[in-house]
PDB file of C-alpha atoms in Angstrom:
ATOM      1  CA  UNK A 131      15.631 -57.433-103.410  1.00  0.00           C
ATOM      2  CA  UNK A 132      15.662 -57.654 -99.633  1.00  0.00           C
ATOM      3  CA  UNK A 133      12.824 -60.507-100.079  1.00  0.00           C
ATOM      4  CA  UNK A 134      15.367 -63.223-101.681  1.00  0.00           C
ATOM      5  CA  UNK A 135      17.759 -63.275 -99.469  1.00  0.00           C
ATOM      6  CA  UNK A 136      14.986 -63.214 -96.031  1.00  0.00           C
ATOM      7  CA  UNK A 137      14.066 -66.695 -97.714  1.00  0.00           C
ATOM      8  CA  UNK A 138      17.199 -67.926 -98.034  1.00  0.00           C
ATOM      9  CA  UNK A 139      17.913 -66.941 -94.667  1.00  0.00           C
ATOM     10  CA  UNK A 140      14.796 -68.506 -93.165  1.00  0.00           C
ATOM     11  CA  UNK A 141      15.874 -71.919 -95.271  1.00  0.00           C
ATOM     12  CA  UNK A 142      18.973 -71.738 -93.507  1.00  0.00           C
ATOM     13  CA  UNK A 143      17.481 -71.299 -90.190  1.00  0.00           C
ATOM     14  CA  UNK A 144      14.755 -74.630 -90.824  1.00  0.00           C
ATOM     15  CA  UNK A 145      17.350 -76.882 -92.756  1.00  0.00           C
ATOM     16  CA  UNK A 146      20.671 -76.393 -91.469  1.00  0.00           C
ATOM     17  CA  UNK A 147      19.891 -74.867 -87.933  1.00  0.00           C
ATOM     18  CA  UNK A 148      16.868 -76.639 -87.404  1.00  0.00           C
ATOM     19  CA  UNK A 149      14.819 -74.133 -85.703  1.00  0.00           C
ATOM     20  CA  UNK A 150      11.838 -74.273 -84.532  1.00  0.00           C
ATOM     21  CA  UNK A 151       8.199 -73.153 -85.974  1.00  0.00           C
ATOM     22  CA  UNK A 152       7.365 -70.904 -83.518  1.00  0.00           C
ATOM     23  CA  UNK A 153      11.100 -69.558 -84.109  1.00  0.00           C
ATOM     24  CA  UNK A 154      10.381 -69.757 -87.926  1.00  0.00           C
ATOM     25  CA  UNK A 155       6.881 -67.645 -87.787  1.00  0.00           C
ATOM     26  CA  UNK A 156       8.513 -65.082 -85.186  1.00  0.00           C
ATOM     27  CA  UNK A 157      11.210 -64.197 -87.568  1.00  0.00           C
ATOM     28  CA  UNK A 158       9.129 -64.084 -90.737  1.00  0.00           C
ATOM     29  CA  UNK A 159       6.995 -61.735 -89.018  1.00  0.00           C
ATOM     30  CA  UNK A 160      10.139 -59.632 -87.945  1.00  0.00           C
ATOM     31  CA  UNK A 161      12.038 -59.785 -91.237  1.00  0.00           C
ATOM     32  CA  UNK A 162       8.265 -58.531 -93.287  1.00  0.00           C
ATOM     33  CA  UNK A 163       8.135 -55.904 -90.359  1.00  0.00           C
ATOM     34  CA  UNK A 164      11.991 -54.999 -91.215  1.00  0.00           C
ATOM     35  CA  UNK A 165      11.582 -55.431 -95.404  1.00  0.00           C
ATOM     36  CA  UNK A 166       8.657 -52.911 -95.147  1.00  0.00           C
ATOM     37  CA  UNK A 167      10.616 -50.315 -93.070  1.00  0.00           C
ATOM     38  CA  UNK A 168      13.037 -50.776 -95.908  1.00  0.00           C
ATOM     39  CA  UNK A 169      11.303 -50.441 -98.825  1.00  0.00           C
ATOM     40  CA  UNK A 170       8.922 -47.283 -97.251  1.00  0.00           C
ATOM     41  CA  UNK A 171      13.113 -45.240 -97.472  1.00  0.00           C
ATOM     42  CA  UNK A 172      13.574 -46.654-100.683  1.00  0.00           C
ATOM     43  CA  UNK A 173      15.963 -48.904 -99.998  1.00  0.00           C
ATOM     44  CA  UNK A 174      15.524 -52.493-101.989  1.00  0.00           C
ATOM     45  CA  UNK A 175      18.937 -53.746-101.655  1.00  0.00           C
ATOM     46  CA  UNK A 176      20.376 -54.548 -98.406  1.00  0.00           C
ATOM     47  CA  UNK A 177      23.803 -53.317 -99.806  1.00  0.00           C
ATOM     48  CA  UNK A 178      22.888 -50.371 -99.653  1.00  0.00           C
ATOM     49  CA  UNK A 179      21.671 -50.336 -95.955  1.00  0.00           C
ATOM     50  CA  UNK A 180      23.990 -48.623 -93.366  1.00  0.00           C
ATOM     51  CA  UNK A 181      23.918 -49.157 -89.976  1.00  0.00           C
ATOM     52  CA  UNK A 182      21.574 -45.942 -89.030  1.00  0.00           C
ATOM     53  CA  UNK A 183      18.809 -47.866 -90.641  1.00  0.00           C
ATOM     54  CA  UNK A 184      18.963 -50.675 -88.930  1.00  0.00           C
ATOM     55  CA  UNK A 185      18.673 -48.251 -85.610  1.00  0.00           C
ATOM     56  CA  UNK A 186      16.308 -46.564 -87.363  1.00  0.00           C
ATOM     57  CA  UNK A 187      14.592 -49.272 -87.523  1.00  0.00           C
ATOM     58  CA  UNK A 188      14.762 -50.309 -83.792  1.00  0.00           C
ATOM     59  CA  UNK A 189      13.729 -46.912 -82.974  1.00  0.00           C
ATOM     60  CA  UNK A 190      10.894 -47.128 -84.738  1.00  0.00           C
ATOM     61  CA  UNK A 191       9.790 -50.133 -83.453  1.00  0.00           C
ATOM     62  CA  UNK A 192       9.796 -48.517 -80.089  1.00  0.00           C
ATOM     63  CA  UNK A 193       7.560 -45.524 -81.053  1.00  0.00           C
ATOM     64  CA  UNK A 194       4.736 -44.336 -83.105  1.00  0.00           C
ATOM     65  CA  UNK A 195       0.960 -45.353 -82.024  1.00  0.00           C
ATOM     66  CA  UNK A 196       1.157 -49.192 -81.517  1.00  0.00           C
ATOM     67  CA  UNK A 197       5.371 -48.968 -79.692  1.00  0.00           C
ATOM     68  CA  UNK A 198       6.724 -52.577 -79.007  1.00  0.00           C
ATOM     69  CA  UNK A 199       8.152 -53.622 -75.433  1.00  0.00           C
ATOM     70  CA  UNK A 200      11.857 -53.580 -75.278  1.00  0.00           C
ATOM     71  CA  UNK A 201      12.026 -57.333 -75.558  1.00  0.00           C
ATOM     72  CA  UNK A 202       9.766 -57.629 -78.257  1.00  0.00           C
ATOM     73  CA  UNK A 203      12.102 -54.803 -80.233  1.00  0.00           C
ATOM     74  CA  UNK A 204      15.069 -56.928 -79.087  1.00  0.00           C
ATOM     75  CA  UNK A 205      13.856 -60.319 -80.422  1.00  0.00           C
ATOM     76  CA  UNK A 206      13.283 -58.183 -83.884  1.00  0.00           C
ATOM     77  CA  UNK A 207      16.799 -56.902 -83.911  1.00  0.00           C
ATOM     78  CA  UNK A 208      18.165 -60.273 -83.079  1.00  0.00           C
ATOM     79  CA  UNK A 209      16.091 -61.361 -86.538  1.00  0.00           C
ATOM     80  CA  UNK A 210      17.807 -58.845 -88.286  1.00  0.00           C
ATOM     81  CA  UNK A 211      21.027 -59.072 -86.902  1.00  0.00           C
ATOM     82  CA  UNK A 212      20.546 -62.419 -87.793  1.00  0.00           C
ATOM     83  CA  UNK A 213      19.470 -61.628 -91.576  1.00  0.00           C
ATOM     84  CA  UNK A 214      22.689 -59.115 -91.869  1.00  0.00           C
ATOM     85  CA  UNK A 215      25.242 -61.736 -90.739  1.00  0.00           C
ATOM     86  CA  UNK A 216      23.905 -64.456 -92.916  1.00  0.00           C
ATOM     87  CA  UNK A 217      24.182 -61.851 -96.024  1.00  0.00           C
ATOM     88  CA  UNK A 218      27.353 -60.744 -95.061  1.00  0.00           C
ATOM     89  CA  UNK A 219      28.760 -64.383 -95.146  1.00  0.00           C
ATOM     90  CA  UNK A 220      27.224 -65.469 -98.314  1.00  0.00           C
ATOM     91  CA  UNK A 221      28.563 -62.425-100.036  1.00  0.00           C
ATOM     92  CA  UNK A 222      25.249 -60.849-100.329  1.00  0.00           C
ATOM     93  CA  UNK A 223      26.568 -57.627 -99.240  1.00  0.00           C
ATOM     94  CA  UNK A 224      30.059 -56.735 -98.276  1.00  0.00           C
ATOM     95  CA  UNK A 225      29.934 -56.031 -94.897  1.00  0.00           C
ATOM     96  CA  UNK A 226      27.397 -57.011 -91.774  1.00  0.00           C
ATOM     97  CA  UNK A 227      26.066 -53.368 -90.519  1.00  0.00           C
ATOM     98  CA  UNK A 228      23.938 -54.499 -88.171  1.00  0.00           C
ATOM     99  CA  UNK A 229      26.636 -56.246 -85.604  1.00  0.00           C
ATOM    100  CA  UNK A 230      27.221 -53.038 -83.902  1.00  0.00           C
ATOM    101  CA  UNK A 231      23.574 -52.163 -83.018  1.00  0.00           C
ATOM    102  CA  UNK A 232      22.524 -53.134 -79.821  1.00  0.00           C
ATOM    103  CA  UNK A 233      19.244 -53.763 -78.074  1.00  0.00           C
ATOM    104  CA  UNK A 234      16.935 -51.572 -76.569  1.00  0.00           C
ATOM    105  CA  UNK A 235      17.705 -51.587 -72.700  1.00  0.00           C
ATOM    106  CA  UNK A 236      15.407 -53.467 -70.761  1.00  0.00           C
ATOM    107  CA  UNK A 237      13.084 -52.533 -68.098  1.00  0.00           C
ATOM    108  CA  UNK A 238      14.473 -53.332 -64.363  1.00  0.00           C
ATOM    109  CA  UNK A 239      12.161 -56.172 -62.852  1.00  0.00           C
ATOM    110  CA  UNK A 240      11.383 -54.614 -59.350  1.00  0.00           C
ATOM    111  CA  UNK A 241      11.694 -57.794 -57.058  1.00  0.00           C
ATOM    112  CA  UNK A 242       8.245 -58.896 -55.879  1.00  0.00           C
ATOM    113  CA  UNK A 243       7.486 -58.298 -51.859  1.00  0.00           C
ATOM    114  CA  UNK A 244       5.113 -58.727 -49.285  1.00  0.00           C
ATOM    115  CA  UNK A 245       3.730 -56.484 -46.996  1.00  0.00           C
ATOM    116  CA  UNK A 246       4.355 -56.818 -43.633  1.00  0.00           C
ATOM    117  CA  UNK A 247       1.109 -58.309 -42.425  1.00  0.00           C
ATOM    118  CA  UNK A 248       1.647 -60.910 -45.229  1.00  0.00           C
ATOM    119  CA  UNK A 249       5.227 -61.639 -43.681  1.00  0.00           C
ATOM    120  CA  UNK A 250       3.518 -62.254 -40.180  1.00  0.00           C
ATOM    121  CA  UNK A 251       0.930 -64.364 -42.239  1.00  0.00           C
ATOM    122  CA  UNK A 252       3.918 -66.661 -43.478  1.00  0.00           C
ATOM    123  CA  UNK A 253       5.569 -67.196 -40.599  1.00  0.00           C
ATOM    124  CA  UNK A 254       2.463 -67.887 -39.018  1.00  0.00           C
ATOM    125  CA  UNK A 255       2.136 -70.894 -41.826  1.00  0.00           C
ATOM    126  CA  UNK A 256       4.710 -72.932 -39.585  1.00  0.00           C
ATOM    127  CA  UNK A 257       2.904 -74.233 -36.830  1.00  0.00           C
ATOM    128  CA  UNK A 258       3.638 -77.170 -34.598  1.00  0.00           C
ATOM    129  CA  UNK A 259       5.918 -78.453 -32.027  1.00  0.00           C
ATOM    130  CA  UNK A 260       7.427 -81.095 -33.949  1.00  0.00           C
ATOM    131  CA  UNK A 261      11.290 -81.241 -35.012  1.00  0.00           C
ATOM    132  CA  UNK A 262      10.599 -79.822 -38.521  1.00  0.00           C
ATOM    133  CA  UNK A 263       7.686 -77.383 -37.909  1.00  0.00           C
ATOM    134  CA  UNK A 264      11.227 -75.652 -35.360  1.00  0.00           C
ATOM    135  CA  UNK A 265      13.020 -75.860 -37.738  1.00  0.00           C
ATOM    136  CA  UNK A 266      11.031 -74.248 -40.383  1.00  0.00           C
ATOM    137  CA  UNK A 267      10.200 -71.457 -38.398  1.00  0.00           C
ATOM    138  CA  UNK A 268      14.056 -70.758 -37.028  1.00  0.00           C
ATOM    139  CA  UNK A 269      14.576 -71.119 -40.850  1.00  0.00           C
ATOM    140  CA  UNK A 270      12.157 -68.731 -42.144  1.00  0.00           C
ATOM    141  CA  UNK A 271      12.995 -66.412 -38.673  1.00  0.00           C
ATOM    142  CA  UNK A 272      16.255 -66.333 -39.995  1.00  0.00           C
ATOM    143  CA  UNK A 273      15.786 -65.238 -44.005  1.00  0.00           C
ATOM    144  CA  UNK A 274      13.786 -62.279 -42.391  1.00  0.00           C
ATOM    145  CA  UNK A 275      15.294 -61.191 -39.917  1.00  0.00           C
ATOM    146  CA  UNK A 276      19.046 -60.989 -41.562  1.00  0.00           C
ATOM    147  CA  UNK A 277      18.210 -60.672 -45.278  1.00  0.00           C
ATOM    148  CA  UNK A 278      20.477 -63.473 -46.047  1.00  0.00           C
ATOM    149  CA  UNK A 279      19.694 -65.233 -49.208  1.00  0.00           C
ATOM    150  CA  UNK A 280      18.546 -69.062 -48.968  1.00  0.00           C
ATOM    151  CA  UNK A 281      22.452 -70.271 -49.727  1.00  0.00           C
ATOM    152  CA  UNK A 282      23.528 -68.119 -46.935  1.00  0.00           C
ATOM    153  CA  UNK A 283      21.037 -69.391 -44.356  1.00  0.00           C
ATOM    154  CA  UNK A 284      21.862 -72.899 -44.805  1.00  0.00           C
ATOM    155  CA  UNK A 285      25.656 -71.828 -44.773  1.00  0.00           C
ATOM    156  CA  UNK A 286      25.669 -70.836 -40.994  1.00  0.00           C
ATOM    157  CA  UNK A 287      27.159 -73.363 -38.293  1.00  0.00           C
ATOM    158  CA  UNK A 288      26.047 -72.965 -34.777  1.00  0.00           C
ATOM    159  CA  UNK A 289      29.593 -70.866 -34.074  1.00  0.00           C
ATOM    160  CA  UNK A 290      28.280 -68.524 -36.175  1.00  0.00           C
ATOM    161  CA  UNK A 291      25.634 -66.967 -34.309  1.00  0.00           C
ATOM    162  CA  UNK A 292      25.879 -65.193 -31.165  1.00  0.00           C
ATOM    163  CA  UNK A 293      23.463 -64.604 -28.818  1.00  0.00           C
ATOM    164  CA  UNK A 294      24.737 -62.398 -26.566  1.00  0.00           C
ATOM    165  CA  UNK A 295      25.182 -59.600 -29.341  1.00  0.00           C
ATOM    166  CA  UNK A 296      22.183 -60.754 -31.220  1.00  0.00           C
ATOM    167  CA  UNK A 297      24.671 -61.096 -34.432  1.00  0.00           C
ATOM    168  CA  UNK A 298      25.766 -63.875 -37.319  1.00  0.00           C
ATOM    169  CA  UNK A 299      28.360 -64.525 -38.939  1.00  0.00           C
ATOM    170  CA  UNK A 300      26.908 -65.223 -42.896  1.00  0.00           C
ATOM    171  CA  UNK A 301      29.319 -66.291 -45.544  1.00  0.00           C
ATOM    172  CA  UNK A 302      28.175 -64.232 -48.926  1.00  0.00           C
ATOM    173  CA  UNK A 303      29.523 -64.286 -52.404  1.00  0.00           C
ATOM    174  CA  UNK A 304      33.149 -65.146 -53.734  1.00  0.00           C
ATOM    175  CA  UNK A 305      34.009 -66.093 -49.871  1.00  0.00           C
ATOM    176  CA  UNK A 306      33.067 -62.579 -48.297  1.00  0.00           C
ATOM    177  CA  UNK A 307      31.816 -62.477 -44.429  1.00  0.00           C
ATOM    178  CA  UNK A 308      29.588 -59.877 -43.015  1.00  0.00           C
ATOM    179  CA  UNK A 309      27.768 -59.552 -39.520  1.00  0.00           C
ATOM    180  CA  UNK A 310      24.223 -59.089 -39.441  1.00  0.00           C
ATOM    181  CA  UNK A 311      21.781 -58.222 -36.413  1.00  0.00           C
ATOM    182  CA  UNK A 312      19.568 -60.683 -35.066  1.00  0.00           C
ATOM    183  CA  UNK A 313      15.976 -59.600 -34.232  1.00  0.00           C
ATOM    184  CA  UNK A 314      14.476 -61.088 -30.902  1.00  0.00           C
ATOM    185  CA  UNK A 315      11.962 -63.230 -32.659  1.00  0.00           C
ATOM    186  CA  UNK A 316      14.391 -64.958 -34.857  1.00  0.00           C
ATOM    187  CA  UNK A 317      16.322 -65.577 -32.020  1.00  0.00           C
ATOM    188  CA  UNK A 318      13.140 -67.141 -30.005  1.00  0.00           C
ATOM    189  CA  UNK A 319      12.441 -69.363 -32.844  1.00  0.00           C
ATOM    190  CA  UNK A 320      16.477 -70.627 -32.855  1.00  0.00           C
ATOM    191  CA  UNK A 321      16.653 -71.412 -29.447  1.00  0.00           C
ATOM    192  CA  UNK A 322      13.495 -73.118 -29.417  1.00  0.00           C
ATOM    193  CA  UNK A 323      14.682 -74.987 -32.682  1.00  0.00           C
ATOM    194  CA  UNK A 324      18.307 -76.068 -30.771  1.00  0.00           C
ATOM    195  CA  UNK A 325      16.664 -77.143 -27.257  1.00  0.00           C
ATOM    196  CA  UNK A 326      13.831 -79.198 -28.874  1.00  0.00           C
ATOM    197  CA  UNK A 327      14.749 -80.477 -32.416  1.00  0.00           C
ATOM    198  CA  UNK A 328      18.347 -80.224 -33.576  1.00  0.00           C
ATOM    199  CA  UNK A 329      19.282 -82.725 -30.782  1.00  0.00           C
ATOM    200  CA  UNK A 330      16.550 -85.413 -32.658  1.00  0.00           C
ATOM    201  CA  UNK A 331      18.673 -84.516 -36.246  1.00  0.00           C
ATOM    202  CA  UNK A 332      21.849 -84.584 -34.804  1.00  0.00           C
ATOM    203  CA  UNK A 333      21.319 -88.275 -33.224  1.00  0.00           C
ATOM    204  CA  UNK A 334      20.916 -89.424 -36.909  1.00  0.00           C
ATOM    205  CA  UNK A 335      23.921 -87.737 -38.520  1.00  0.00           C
ATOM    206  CA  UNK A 336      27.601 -88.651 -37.997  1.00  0.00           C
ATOM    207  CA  UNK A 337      28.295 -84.887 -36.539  1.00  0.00           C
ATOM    208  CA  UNK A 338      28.070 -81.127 -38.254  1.00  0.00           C
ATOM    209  CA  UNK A 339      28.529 -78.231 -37.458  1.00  0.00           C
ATOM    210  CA  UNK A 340      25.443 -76.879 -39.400  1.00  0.00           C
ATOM    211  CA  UNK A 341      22.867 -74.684 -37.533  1.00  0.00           C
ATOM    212  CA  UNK A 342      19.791 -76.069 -40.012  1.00  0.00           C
ATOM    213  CA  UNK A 343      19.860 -79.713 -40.290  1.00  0.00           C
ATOM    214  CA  UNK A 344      17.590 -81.990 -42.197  1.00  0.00           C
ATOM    215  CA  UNK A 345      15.814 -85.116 -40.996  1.00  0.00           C
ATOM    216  CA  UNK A 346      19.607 -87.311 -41.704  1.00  0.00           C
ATOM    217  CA  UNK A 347      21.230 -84.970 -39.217  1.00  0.00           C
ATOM    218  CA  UNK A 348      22.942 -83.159 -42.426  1.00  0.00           C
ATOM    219  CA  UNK A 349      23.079 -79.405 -43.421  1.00  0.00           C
ATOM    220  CA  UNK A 350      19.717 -78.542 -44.761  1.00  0.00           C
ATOM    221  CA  UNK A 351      19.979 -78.452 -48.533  1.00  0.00           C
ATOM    222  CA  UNK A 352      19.165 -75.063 -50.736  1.00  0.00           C
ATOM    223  CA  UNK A 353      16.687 -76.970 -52.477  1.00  0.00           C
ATOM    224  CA  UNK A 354      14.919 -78.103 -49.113  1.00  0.00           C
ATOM    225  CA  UNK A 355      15.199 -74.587 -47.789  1.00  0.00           C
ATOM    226  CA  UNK A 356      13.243 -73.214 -50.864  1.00  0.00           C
ATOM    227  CA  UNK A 357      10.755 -76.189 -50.622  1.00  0.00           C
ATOM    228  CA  UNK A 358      10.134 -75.111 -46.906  1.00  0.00           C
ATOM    229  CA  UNK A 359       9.295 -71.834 -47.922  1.00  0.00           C
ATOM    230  CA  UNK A 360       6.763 -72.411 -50.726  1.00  0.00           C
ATOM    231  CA  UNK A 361       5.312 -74.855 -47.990  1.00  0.00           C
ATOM    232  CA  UNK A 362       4.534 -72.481 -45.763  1.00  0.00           C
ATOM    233  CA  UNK A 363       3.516 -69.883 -48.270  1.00  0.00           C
ATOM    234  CA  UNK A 364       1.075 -72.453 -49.413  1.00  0.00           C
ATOM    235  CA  UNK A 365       0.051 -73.399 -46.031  1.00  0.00           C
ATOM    236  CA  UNK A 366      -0.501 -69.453 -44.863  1.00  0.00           C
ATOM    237  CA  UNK A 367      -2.831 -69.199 -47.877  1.00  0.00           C
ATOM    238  CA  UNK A 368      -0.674 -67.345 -49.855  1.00  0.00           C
ATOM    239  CA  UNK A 369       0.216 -68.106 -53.519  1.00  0.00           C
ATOM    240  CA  UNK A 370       3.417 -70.064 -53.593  1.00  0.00           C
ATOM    241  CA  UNK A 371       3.960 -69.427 -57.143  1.00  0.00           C
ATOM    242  CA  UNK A 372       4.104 -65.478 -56.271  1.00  0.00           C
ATOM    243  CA  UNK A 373       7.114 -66.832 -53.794  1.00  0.00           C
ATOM    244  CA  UNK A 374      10.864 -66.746 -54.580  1.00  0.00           C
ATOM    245  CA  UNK A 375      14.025 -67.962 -53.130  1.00  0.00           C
ATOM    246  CA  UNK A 376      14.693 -64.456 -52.521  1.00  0.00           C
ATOM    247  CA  UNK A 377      11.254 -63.221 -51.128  1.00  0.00           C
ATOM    248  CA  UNK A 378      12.048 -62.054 -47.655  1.00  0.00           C
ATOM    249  CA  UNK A 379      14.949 -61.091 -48.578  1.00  0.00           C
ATOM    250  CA  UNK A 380      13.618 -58.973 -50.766  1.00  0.00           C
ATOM    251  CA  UNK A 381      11.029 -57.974 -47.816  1.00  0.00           C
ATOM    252  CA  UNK A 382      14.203 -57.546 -45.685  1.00  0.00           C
ATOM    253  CA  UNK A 383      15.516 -54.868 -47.415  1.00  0.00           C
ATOM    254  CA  UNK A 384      12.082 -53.076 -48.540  1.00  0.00           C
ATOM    255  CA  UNK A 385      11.017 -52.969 -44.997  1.00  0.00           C
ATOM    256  CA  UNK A 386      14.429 -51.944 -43.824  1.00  0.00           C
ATOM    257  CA  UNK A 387      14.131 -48.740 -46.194  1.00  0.00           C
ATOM    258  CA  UNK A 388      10.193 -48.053 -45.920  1.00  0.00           C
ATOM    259  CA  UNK A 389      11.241 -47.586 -42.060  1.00  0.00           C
ATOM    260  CA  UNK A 390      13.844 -45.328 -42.667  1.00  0.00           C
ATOM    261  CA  UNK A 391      17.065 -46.972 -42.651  1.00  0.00           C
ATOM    262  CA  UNK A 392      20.095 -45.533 -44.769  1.00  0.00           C
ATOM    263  CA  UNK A 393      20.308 -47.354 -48.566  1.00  0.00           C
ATOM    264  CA  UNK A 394      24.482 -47.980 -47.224  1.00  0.00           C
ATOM    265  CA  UNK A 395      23.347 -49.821 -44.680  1.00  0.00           C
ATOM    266  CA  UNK A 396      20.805 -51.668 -46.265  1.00  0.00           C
ATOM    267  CA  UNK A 397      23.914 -52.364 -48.839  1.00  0.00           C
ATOM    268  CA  UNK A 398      26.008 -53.548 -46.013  1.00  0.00           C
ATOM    269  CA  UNK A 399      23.465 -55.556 -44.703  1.00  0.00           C
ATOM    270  CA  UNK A 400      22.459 -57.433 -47.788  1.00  0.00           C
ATOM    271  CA  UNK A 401      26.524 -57.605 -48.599  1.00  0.00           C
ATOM    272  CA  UNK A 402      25.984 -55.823 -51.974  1.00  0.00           C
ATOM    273  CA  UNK A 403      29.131 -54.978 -53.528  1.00  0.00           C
ATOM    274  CA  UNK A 404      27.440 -51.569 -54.924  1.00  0.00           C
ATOM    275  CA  UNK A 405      24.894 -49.820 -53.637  1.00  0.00           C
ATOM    276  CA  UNK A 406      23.194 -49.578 -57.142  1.00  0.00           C
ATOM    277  CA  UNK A 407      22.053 -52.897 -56.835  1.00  0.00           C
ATOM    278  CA  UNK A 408      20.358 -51.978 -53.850  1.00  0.00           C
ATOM    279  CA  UNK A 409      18.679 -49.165 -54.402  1.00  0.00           C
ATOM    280  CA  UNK A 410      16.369 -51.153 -56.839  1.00  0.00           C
ATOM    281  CA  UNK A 411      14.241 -51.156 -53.344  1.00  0.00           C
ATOM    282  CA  UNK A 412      14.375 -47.427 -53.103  1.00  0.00           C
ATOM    283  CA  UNK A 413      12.235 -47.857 -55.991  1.00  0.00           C
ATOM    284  CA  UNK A 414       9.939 -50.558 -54.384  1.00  0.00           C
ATOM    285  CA  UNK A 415       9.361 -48.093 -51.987  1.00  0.00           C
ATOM    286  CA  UNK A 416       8.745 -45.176 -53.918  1.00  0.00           C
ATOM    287  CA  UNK A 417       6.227 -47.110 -55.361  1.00  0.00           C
ATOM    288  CA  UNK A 418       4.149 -47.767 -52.708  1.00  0.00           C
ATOM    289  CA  UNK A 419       4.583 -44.304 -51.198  1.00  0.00           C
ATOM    290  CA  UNK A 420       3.126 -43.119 -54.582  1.00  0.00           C
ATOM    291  CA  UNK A 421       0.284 -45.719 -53.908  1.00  0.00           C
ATOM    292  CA  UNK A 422      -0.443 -44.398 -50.689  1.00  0.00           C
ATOM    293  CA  UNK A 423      -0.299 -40.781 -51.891  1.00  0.00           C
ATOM    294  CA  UNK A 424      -2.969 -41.733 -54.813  1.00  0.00           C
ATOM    295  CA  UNK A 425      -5.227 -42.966 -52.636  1.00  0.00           C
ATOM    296  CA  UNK A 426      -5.304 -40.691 -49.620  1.00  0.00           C
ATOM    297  CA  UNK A 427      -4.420 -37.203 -51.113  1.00  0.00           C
ATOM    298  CA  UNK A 428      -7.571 -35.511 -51.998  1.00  0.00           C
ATOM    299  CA  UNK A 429      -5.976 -33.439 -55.264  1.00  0.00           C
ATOM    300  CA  UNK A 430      -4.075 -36.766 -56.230  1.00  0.00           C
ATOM    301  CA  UNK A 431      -7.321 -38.117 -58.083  1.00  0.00           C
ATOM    302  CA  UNK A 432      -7.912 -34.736 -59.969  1.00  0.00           C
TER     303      UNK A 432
END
């Protein structure tokens, strides 16, 4: 009987693995789920399941009237895989059948963006003439107006950008280089930042060649780039835990598409190595064209 060895399994996993409750209680509820789908096709002996039933069962976990998510089928199968292994090497059954079947595919996550007045409402969170509030903003400027992620940003020495051709130089991934357009706005907010701050950081370092410096006259950190950018979310009025590391760049790159730009440039831009990684956005986009279209079409509410 299936129901043996599930307790001697679920021993194993609170004795000798020490797991958790809430890991204990997930998997008895899986394995009872998993014993019933074996017992309804007659099969009381886990020798005799192949591996079609375990899909089977996976399948069925993902239809019918009440379907499970993809994760929740996943954590199931991971019970069961679990279940089948342990068998297998306690000579319950002669081989594990259940190694080979693999999860349900999850869902893409389509990045979270703002809309463009919300954008303008961030930026707008750093105000002041003071060292940092320039900084901030050439900072934030900067994330928007090349799509660079956070890393990148603080990466770029003053050599790197060039005003003349409205252009930086941003150091990506494994090493790679790319050159990305400036907008005028970003490049404002930089030139304000090096007339009336970076001197003040500078004077308190020992010399870098950093664009973004902190208040030591080092390269601004990652972490204080991110904390910048929840500040100012938080400051704007908009909800800082809705903001990411990658927000505008994620806004960089839904914008860029939503206003008719080509996805390979968009991909060159954001220094994808494919451009299925960018075309997530298309999908952002999509989205809110299909948002737009459901609530101004008059046969789109039929």
């Amino acid at each position: 009987m299936p129901e043996r060895t599930v307790e001697a399994f679920l021993a194993h996993l609170a004795v000798e693995r020490g797991s958790s409750a809430n890991t204990l209680r997930a998997y008895t509820n899986d394995l009872d789920r998993y014993v019933a789908y074996l017992h309804d096709r007659g099969l009381d002996d886990l020798a005799a399941v192949r591996e079609s039933d375990v899909g089977g069962f996976v399948a069925a976990l993902r239809s019918g009237p009440t379907p499970l998510a993809a994760s929740s089928a996943a954590r199931a199968l991971a019970a069961v895989r679990g279940l089948h292994r342990f068998a297998a090497r306690e000579g319950v059954v002669p081989v594990d059948v259940a190694k080979a079947v693999t999860p349900p595919a999850q869902p893409g996550r389509l990045p979270h963006t703002l809309t463009v007045d919300q954008v303008e409402q961030l930026l707008a969170g750093c105000v002041g003439d003071g060292p940092t509030a320039l900084r901030d903003r050439a900072l934030l400027e900067i994330l928007y107006s090349t799509g660079a992620r956070i890393s990148e940003a603080v990466g770029i020495d003053l050599d790197d950008l060039d005003p003349g051709d409205r252009t930086v130089l941003v150091r990506g991934k494994g090493g790679k280089q790319r050159i990305v357009p400036v907008g005028r706005p970003a490049l404002a907010a930089v030139d304000a930042y090096l007339v009336r701050a970076r001197p003040a950081f500078a004077a308190k370092g020992t010399g870098t060649a950093a664009l973004l410096l902190n208040a030591r006259g080092a390269r601004l950190s990652r972490q204080s780039a991110w904390h910048t950018l929840r500040g100012a979310a938080d400051a704007a009025g908009l909800d800082p835990t809705a903001i990411s590391p990658h927000t505008l760049r994620h806004c960089f790159a839904t914008h860029l598409l939503a206003g008719g730009a080509d996805v390979r440039v968009v991909q060159e831009l954001l220094g994808h190595a494919s451009v299925t990684t960018t075309q997530i956005y298309t999908h952002v986009t999509v989205d809110a064209l299909r948002e737009v279209y459901a609530t101004s079409h008059p046969r789109a509410r039929g």
